[in-house]
mmCIF file of C-alpha atoms in Angstrom:
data_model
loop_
_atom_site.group_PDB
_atom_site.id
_atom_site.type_symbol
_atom_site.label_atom_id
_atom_site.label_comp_id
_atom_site.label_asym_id
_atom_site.label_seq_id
_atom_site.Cartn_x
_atom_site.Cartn_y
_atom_site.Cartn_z
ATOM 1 C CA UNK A 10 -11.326 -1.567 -11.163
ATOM 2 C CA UNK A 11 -14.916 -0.452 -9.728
ATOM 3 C CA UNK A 12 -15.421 -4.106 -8.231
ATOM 4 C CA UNK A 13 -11.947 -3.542 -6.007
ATOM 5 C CA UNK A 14 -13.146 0.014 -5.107
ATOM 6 C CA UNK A 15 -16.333 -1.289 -3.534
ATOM 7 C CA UNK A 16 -14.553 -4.330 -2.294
ATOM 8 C CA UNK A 17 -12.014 -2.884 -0.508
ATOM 9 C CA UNK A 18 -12.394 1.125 0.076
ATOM 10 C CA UNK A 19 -12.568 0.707 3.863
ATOM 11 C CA UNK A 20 -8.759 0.534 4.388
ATOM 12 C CA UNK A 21 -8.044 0.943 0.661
ATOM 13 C CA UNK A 22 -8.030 3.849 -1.726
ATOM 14 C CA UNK A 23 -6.691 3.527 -5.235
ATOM 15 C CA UNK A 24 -4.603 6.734 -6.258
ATOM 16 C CA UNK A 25 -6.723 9.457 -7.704
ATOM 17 C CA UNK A 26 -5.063 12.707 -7.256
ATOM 18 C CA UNK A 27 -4.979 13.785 -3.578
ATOM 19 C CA UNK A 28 -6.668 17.149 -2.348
ATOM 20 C CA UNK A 29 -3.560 19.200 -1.916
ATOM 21 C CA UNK A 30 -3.915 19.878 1.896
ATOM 22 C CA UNK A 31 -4.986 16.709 2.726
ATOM 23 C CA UNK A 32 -1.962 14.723 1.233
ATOM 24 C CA UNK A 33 0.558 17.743 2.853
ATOM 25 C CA UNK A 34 -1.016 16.900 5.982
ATOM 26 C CA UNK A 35 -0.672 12.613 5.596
ATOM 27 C CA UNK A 36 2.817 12.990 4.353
ATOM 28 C CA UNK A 37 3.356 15.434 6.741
ATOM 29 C CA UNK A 38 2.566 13.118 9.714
ATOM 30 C CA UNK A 39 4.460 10.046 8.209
ATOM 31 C CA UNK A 40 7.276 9.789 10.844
ATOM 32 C CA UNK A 41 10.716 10.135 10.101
ATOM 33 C CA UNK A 42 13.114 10.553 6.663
ATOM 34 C CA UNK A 43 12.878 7.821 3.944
ATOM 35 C CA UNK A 44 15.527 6.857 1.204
ATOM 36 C CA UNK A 45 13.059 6.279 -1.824
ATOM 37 C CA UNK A 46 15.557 5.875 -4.229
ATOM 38 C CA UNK A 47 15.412 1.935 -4.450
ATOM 39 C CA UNK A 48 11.810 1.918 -4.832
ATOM 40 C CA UNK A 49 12.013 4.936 -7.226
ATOM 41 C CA UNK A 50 14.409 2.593 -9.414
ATOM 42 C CA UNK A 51 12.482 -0.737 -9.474
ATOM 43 C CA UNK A 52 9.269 1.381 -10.284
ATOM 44 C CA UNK A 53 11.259 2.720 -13.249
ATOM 45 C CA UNK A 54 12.402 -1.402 -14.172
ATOM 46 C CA UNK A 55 8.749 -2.326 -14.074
ATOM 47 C CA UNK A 56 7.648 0.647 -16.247
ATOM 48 C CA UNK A 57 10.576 -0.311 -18.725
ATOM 49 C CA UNK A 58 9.348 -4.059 -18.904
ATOM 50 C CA UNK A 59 5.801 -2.336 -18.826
ATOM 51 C CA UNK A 60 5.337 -0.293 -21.501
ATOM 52 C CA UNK A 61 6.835 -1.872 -24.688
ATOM 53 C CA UNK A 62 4.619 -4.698 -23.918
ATOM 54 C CA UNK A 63 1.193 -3.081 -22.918
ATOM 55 C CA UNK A 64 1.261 -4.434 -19.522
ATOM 56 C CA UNK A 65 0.398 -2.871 -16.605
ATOM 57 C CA UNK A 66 2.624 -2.256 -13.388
ATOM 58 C CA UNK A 67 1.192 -1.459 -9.945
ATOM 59 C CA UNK A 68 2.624 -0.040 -6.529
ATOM 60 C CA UNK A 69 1.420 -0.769 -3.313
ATOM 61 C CA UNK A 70 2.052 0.813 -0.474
ATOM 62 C CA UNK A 71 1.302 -0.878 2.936
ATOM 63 C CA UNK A 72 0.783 1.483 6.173
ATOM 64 C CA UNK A 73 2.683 -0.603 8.508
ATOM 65 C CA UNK A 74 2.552 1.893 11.745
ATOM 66 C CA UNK A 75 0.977 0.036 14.238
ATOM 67 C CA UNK A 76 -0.288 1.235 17.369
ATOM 68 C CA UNK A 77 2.026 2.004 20.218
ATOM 69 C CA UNK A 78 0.280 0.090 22.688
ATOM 70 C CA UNK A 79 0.367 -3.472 21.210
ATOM 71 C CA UNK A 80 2.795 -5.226 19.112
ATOM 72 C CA UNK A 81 3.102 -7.014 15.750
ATOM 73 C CA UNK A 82 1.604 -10.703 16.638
ATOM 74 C CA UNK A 83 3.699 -13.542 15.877
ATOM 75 C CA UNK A 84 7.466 -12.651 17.083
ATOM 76 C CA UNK A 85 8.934 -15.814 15.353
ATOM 77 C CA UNK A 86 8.083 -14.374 11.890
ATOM 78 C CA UNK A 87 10.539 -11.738 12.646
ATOM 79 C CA UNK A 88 8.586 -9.046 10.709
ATOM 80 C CA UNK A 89 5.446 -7.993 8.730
ATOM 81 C CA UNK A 90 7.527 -7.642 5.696
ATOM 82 C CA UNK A 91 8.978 -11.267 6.243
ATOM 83 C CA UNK A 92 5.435 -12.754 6.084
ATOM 84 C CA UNK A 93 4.630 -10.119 2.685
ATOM 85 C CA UNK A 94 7.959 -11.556 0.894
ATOM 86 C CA UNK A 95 6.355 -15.128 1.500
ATOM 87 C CA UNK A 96 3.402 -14.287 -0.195
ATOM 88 C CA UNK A 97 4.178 -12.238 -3.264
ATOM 89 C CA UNK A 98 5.486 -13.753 -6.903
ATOM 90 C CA UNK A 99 9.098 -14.031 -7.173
ATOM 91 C CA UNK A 100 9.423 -10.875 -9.823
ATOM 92 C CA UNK A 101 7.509 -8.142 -6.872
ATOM 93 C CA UNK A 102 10.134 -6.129 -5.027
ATOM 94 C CA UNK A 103 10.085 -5.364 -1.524
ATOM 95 C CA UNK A 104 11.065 -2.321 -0.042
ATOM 96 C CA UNK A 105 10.839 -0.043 2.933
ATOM 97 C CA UNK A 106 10.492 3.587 3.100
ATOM 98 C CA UNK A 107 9.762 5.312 6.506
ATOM 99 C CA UNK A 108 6.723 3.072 8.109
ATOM 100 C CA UNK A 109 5.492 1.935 5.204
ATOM 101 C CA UNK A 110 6.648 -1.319 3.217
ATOM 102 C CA UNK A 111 6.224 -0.780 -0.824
ATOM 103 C CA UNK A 112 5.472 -3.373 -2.894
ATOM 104 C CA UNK A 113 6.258 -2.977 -6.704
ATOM 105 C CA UNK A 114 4.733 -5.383 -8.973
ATOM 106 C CA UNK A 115 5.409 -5.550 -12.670
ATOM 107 C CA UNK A 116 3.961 -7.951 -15.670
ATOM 108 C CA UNK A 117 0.255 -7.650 -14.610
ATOM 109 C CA UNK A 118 -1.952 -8.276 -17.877
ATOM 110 C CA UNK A 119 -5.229 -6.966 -16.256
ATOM 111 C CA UNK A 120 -5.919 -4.825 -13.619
ATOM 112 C CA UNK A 121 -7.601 -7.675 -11.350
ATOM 113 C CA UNK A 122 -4.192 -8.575 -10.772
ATOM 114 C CA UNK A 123 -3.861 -5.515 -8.209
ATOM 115 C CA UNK A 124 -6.755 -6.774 -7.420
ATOM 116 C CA UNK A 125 -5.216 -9.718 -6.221
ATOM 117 C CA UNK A 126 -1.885 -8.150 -4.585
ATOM 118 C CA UNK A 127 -4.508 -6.064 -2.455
ATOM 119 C CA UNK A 128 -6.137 -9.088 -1.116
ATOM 120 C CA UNK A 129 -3.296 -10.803 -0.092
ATOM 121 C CA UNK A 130 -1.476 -7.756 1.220
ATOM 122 C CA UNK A 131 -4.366 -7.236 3.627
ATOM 123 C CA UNK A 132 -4.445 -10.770 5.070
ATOM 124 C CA UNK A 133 -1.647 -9.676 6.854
ATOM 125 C CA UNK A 134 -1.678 -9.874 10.789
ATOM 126 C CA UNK A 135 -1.572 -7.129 12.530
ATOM 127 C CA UNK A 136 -1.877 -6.233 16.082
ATOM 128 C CA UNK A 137 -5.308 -4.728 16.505
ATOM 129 C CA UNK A 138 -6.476 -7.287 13.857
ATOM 130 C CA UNK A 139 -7.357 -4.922 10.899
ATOM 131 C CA UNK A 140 -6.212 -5.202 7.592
ATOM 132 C CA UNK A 141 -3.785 -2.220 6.987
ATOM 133 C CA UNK A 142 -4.249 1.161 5.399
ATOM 134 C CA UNK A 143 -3.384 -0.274 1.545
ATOM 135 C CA UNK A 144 -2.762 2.953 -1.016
ATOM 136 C CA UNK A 145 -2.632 1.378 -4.725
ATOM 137 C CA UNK A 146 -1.335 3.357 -8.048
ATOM 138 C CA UNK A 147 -1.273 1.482 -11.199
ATOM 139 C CA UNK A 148 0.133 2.000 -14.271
ATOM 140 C CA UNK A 149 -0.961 3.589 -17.149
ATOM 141 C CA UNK A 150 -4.472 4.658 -14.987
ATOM 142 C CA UNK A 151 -2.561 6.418 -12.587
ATOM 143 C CA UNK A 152 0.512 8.288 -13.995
ATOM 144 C CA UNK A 153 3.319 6.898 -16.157
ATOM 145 C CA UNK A 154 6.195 7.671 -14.171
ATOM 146 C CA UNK A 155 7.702 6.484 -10.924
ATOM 147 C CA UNK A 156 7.433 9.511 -8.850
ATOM 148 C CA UNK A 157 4.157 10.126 -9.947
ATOM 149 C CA UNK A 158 2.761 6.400 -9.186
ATOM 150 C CA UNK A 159 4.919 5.882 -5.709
ATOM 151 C CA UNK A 160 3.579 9.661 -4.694
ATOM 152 C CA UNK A 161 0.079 8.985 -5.692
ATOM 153 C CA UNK A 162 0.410 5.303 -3.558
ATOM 154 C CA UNK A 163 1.661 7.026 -0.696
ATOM 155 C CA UNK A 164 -0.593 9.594 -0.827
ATOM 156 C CA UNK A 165 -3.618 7.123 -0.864
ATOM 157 C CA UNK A 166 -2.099 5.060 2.031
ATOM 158 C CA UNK A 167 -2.064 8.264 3.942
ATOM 159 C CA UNK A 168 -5.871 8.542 3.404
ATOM 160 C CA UNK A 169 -6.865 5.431 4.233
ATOM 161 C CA UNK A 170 -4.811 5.525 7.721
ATOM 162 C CA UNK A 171 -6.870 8.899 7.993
ATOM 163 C CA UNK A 172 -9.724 7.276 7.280
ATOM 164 C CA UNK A 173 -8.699 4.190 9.335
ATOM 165 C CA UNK A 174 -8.056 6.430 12.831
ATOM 166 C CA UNK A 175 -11.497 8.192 11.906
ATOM 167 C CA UNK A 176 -13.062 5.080 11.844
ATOM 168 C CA UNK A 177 -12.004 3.561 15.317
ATOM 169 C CA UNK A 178 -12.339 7.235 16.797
ATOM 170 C CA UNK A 179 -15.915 6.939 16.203
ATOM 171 C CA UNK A 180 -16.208 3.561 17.353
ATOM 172 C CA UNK A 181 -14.651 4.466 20.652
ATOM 173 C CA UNK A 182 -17.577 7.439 21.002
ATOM 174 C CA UNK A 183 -20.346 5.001 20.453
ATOM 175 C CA UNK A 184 -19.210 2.815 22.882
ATOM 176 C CA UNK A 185 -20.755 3.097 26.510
#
């Protein structure tokens, strides 16, 4: 797990517990109601086929709010989570809650495997030409349930979009 924390922490953060105030805040500013309840229920399928078997299941959440000034590239492909359906195994579910697409993956053997998910989620085009915010939880590391894993994904999506907008703000003030 170190090697995909240094990889990938730019737009990434893997799902250690989030400072209280600062996850209020991200969730806070995550526009609109979401039905989690699918998502909730396929987390709780891949802990089931998870845990009698010593495997490991991940969630991924993927920050899909993209600035208001440009749009998604690529029309024809109809939408980002189109093009992340094409590119995920057969067993991963698919779903969306509020901005944010969540991937549930279950059967991983090793943890490279999010590894994996990660680098292929973040090929994805978007309209400024960034990867997107990525928030990660894995199971056992990161809690064993499904409210704790999809909270503790969303929660490190929301930092990385933080971290993300603090980024370009800076790169705007060095600019002449």
């Amino acid at each position: 797990m170190a090697l995909l924390t240094d990889a990938l922490s730019e737009f990434l953060t893997l799902a250690a517990p989030p400072h209280p105030a600062q996850a209020v805040a991200a969730l806070a500013s995550t526009a609109g109601p979401s039905d989690r309840t699918p998502a909730l229920r396929a987390i709780d399928a891949a802990l089931g086929l998870a845990r009698p078997h010593g495997m490991r299941a991940a969630v991924c959440v993927v920050d899909l709010s993209a600035p208001s000034d440009r749009a998604w590239p690529d029309a024809s492909a109809a939408r980002p989570d189109t093009w992340l359906q094409r590119r995920l195994r057969t067993t991963d579910r698919l779903f969306h809650v509020g901005e944010a697409v969540v991937i549930v993956v279950s059967g991983m053997g090793h943890p490279a495997e999010a590894e994996q998910l990660v680098r292929r989620v973040r090929a994805l085009p978007t309209p400024d030409g960034m990867p997107p915010p990525v928030g990660l939880a894995v199971y056992p590391a990161h809690g064993d349930d499904a409210v704790t894993l999809l909270d503790r994904a969303e929660a490190s999506a929301a930092r990385a979009r933080l971290r993300r907008r603090a980024s370009d703000r800076a790169a705007q003030e060095v600019r002449p």
